[in-house]
PDB file of C-alpha atoms in Angstrom:
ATOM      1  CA  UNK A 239      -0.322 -19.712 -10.201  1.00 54.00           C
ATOM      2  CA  UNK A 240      -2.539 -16.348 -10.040  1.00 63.00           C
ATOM      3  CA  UNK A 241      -0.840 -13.158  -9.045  1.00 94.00           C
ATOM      4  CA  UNK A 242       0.970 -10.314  -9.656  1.00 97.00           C
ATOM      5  CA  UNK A 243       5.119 -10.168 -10.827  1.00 96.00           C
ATOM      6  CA  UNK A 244       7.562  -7.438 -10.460  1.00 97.00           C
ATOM      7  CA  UNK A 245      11.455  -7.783 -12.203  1.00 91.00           C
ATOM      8  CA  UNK A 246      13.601  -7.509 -10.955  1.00 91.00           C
ATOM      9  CA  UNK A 247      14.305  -7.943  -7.290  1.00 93.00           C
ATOM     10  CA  UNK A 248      16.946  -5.277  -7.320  1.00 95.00           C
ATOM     11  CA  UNK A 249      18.129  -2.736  -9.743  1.00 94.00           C
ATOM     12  CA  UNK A 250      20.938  -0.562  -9.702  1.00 93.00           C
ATOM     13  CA  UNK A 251      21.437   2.393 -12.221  1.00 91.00           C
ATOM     14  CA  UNK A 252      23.857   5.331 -13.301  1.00 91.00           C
ATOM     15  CA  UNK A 253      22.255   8.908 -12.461  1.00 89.00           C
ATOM     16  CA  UNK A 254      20.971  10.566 -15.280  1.00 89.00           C
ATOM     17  CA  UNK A 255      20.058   7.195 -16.849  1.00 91.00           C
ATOM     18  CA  UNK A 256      16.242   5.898 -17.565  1.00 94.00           C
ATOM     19  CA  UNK A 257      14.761   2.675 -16.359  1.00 94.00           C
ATOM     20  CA  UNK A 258      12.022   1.058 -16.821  1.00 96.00           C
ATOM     21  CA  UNK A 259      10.428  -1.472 -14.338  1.00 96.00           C
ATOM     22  CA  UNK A 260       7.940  -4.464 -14.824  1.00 97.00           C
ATOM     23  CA  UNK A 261       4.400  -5.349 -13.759  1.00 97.00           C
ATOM     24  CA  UNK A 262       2.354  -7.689 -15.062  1.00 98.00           C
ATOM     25  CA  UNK A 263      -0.524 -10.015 -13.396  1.00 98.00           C
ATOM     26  CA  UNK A 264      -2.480 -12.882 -14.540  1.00 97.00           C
ATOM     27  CA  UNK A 265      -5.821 -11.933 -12.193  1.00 96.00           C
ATOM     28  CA  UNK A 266      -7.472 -10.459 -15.025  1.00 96.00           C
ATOM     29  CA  UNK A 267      -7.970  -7.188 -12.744  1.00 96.00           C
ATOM     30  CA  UNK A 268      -8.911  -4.120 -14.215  1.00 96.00           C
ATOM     31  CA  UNK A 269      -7.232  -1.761 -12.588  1.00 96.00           C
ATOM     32  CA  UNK A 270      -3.113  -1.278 -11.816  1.00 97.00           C
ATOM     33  CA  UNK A 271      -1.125   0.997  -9.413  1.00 96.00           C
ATOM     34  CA  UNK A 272       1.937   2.095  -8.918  1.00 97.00           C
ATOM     35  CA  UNK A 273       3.646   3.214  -5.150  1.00 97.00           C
ATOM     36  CA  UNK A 274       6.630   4.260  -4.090  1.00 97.00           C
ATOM     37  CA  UNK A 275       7.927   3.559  -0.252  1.00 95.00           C
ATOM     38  CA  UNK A 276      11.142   5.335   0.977  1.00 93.00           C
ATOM     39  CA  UNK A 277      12.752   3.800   4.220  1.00 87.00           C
ATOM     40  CA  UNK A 278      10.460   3.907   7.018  1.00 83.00           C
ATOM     41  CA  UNK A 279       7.661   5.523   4.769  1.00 86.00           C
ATOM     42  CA  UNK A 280       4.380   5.186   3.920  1.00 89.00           C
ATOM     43  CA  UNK A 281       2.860   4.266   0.595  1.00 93.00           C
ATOM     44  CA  UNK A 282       3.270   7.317  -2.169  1.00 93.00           C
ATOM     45  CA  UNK A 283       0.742   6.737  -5.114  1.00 94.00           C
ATOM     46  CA  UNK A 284       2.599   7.644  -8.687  1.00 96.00           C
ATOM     47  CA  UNK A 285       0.705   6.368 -11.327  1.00 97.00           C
ATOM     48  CA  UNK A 286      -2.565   4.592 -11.865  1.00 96.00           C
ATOM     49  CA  UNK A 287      -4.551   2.887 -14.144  1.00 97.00           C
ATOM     50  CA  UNK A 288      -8.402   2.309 -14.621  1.00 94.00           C
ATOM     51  CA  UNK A 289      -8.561   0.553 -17.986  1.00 95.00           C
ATOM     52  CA  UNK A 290      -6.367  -0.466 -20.828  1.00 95.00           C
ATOM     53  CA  UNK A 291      -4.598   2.537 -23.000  1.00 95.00           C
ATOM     54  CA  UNK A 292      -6.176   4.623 -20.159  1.00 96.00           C
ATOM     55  CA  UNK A 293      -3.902   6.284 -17.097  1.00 97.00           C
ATOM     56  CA  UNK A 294      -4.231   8.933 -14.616  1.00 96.00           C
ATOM     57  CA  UNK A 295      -1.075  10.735 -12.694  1.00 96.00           C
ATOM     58  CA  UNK A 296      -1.281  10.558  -8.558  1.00 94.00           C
ATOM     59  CA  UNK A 297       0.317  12.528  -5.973  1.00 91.00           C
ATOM     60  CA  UNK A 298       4.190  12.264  -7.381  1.00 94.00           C
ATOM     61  CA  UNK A 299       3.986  11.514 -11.241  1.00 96.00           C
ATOM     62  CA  UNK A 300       6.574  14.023 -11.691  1.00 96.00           C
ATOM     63  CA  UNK A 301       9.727  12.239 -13.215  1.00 96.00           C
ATOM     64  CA  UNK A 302       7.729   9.247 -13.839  1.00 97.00           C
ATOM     65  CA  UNK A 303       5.619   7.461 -16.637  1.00 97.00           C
ATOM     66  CA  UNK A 304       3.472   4.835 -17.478  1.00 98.00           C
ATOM     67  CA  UNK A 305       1.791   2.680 -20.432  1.00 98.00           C
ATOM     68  CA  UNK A 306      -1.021   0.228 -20.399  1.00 98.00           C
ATOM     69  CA  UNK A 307      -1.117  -0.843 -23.942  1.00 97.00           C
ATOM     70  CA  UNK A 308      -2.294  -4.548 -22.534  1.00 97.00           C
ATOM     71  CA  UNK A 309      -4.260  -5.375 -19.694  1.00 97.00           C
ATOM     72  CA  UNK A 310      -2.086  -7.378 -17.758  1.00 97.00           C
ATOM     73  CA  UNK A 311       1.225  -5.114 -18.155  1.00 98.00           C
ATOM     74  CA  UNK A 312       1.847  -1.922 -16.412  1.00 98.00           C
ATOM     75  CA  UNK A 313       5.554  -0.879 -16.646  1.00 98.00           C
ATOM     76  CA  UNK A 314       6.844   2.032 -15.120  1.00 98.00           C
ATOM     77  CA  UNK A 315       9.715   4.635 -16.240  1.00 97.00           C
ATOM     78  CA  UNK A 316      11.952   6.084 -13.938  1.00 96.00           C
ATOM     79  CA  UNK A 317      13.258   9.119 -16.073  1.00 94.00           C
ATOM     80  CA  UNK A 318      16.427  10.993 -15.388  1.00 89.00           C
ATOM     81  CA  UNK A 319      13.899  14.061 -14.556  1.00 88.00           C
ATOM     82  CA  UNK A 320      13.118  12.085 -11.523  1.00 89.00           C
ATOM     83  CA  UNK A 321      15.611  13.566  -8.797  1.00 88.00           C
ATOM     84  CA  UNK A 322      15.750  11.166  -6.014  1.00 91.00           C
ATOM     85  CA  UNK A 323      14.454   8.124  -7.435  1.00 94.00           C
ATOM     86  CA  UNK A 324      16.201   5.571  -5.408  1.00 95.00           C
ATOM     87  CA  UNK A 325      13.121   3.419  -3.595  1.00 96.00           C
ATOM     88  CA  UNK A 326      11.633   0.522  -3.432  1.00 97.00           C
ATOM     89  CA  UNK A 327       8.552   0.906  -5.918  1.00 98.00           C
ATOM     90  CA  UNK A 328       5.577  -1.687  -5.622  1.00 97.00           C
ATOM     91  CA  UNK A 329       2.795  -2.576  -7.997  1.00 98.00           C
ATOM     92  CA  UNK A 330      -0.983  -3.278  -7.537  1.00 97.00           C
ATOM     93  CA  UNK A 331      -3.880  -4.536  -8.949  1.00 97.00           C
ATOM     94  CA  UNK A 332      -7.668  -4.800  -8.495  1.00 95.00           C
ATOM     95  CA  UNK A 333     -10.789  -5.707 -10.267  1.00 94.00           C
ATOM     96  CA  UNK A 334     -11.710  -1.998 -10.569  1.00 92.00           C
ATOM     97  CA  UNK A 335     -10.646   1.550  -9.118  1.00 87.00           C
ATOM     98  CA  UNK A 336     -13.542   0.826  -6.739  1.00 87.00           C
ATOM     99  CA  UNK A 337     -12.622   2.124  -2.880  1.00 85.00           C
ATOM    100  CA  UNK A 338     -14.314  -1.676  -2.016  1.00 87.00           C
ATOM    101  CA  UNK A 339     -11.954  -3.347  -3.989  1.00 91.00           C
ATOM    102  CA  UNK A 340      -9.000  -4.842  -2.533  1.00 93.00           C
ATOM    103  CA  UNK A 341      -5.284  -4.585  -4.076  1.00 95.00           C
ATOM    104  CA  UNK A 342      -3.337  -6.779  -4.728  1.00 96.00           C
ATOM    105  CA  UNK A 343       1.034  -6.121  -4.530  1.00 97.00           C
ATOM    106  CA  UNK A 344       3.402  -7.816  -6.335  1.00 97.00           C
ATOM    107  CA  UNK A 345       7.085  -8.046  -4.024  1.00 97.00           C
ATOM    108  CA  UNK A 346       8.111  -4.703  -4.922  1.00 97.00           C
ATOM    109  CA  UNK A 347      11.393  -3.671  -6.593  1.00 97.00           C
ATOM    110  CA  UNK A 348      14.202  -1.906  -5.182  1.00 96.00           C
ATOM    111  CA  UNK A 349      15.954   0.803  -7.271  1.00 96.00           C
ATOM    112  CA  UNK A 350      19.182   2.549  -6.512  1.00 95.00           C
ATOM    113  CA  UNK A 351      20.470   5.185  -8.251  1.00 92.00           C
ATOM    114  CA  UNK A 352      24.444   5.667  -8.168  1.00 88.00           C
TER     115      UNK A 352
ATOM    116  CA  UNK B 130      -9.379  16.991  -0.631  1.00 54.00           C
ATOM    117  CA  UNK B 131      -9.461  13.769   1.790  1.00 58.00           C
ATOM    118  CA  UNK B 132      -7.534  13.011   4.680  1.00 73.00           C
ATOM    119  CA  UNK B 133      -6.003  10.635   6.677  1.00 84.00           C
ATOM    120  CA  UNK B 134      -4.047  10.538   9.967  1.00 91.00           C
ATOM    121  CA  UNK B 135      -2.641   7.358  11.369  1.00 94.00           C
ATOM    122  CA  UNK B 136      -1.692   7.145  14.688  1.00 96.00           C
ATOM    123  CA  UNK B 137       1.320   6.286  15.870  1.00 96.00           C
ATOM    124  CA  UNK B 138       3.753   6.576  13.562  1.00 95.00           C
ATOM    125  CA  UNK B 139       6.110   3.858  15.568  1.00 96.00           C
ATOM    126  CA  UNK B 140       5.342   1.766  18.611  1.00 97.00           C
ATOM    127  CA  UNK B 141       7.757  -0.801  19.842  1.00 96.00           C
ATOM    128  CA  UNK B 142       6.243  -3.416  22.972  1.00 97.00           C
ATOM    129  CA  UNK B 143       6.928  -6.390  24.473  1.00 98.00           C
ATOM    130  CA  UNK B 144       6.175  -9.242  23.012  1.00 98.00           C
ATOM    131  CA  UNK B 145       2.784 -10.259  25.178  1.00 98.00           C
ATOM    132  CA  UNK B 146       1.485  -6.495  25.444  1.00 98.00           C
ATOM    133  CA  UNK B 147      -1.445  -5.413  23.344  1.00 98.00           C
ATOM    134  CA  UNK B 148      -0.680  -2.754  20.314  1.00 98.00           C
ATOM    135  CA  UNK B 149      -3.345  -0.878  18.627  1.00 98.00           C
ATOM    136  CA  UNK B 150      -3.109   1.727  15.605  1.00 98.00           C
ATOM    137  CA  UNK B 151      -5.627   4.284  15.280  1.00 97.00           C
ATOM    138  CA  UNK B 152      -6.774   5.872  11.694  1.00 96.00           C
ATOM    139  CA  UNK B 153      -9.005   9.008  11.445  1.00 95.00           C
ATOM    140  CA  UNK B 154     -10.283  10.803   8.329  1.00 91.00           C
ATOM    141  CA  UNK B 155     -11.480  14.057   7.898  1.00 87.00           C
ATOM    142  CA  UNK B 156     -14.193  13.515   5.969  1.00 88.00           C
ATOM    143  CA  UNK B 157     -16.988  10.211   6.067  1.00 90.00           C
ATOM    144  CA  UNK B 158     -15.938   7.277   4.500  1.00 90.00           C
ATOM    145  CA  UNK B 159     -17.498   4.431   2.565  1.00 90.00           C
ATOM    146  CA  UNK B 160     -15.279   1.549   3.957  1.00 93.00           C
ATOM    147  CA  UNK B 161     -11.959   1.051   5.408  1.00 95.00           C
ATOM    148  CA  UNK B 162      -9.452  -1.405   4.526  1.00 96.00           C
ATOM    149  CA  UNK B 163      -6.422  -2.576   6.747  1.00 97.00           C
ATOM    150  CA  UNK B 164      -3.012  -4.161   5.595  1.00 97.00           C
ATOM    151  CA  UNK B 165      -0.068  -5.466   6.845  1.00 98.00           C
ATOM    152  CA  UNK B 166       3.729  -5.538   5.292  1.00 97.00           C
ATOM    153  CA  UNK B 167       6.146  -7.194   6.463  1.00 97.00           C
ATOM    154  CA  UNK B 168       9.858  -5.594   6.566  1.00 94.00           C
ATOM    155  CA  UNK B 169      10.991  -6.515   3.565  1.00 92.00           C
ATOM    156  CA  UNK B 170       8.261  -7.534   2.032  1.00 95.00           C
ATOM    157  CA  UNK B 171       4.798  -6.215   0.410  1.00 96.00           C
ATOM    158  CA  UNK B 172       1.838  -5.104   1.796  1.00 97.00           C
ATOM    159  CA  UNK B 173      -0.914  -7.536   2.022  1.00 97.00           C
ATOM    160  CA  UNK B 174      -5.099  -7.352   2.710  1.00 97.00           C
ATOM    161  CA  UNK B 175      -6.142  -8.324   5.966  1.00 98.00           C
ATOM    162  CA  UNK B 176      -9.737  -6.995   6.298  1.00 97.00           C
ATOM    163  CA  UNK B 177     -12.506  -4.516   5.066  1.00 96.00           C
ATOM    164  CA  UNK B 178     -14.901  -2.766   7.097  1.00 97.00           C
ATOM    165  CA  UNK B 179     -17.894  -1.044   5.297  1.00 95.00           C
ATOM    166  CA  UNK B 180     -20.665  -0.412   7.876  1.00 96.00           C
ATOM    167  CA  UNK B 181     -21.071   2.213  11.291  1.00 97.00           C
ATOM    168  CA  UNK B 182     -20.062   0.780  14.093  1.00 97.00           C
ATOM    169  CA  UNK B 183     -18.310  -3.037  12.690  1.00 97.00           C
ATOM    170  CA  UNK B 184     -16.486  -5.110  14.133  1.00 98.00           C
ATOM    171  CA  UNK B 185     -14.715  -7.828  12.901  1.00 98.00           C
ATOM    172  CA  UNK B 186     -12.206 -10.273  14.610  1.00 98.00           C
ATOM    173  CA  UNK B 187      -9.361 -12.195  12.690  1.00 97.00           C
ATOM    174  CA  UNK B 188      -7.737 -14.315  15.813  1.00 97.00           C
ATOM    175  CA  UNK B 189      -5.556 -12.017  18.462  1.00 98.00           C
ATOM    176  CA  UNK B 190      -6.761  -9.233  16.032  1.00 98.00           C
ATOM    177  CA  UNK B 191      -9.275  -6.823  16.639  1.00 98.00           C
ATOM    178  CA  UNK B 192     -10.955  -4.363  13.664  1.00 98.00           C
ATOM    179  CA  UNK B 193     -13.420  -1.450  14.734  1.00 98.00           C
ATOM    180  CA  UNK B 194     -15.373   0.856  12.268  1.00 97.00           C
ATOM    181  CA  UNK B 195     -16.278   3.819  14.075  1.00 97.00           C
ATOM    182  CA  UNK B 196     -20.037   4.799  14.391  1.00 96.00           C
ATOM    183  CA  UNK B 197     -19.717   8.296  12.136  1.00 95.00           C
ATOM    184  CA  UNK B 198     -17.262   5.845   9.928  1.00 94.00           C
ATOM    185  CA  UNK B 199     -14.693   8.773  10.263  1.00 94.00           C
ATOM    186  CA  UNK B 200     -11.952   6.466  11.676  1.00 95.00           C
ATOM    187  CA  UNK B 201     -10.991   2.946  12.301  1.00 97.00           C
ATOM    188  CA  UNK B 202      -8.720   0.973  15.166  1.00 98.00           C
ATOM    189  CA  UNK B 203      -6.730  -2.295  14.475  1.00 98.00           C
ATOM    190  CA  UNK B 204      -5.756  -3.912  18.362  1.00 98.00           C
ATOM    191  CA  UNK B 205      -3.993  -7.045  18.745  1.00 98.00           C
ATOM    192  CA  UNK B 206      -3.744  -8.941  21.571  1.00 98.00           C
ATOM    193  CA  UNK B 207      -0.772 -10.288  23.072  1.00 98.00           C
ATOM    194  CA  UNK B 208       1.135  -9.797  20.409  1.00 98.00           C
ATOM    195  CA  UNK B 209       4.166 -12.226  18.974  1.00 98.00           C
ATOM    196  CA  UNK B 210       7.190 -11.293  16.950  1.00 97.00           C
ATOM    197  CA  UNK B 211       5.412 -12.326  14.403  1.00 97.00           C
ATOM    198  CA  UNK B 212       3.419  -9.427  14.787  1.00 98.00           C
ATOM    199  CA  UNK B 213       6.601  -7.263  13.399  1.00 98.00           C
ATOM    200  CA  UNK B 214       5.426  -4.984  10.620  1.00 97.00           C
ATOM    201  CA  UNK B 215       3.622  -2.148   9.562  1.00 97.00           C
ATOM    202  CA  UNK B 216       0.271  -1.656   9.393  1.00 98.00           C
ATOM    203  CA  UNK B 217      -1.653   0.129   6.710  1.00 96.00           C
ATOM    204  CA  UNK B 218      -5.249   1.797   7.123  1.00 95.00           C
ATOM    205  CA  UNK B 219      -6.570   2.426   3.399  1.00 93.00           C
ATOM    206  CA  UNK B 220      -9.804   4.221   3.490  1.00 88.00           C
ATOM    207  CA  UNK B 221     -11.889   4.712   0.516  1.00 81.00           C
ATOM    208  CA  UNK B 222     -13.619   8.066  -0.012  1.00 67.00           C
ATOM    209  CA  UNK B 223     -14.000   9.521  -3.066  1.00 61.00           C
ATOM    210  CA  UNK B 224     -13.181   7.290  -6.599  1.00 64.00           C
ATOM    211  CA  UNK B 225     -10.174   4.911  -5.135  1.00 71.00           C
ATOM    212  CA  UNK B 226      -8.931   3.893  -2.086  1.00 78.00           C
ATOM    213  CA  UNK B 227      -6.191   5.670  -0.203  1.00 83.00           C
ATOM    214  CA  UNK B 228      -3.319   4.698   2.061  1.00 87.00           C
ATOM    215  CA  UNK B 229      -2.382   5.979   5.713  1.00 86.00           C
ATOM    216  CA  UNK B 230       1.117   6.459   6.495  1.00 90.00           C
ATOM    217  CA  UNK B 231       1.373   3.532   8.171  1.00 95.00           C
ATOM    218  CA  UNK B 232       2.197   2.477  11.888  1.00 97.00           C
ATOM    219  CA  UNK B 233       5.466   0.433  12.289  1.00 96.00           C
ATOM    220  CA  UNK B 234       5.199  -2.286  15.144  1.00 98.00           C
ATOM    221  CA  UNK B 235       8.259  -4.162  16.974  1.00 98.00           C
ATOM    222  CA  UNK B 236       7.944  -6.121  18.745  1.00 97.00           C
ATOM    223  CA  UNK B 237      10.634  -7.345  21.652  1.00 95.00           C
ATOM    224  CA  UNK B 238      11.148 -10.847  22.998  1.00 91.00           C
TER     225      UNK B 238
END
């Protein structure tokens, strides 16, 4: 079954505490994303990623990193720099950064901070 | 650096009524892609758009590509409750695609 995973569901952490979050797809894509949506929000770009061992910041990267040491895994810290970080973060994939190609979300997670 | 405006932010109709969401760009775009999340859930693709002046139909719903390809429309017709959701423009202009702010649909029984 092709597509793209995100664990867990929910998270709940202590402030001041780092956590990292999962991606990882089977669609052989390229290209991975990561996007944060606050309550009633649109879609925030944090992190992205054109190639294996290769990743670019986007608009909010501040608080935030990534690794792409494998193709199909794209996890995401949530550092204790991060000030507000509770959100419900979703992952993406496509074949490549192309504008033409479409993404791909996995269900999202939702983090709260305490 | 490229823009996007999508327009409105929140419309709430009865269920029946048509809805359309409008998204405009400030500069020329390549193509335009549309999604649709659920509450709760993830957004997912609906449809691209790539040349002046497209239009494509999925069912009760309507995509336009404008003729300059500077914005977009998404109408639906008579919509349902299943309808409920909010609707993404994503328009690609320079090396990836980008996403509107979304416009957040309810719809009443």
């Amino acid at each position: 079954d092709g597509g793209i995973t995100q664990s867990p569901k929910y998270l709940f952490r202590k402030e001041g505490q780092n956590v990292t979050l999962s991606c990882e797809q089977n669609l052989n894509h390229d290209a991975m994303y990561w996007y944060r949506q606050d309550p009633g929000q649109g879609l925030r770009l944090i992190y992205y990623s054109q190639i294996v061992n290769d990743f670019q910041k986007g608009d909010i990267a501040e608080g935030y990193s990534v690794s792409r040491e494998k193709k199909e895994s794209f996890p995401l810290t949530v550092t204790s720099a991060q000030k507000n970080p509770t959100a419900f973060y979703l992952c993406a994939s496509s074949l490549s950064l192309a504008a033409s190609d479409t993404q791909y979300f996995g269900p999202g997670t939702r983090l709260t901070v305490l | 650096g490229q823009q996007v405006m999508q327009i409105p932010q929140y419309q709430h109709v009865q269920e029946g009524e048509d809805f359309t969401t409008y998204c405009n760009s400030s500069t020329t775009l390549s193509n335009i892609q549309w999604y649709k999340q659920r509450p709760g859930g993830h957004p997912v693709f609906l449809i691209q758009l790539v040349k002046s002046g497209e239009v494509k139909k999925q069912k009760r719903l309507t995509f336009q590509f404008g003729e300059a390809k500077k914005n977009s429309s998404l109408h639906i017709t008579a919509t349902q409750t299943t309808d409920v959701g909010t609707y993404f423009c994503a328009p690609g202009g320079y090396n990836k695609l980008i996403f509107g702010a979304g416009t957040r649909l309810a719809v009443h029984p």
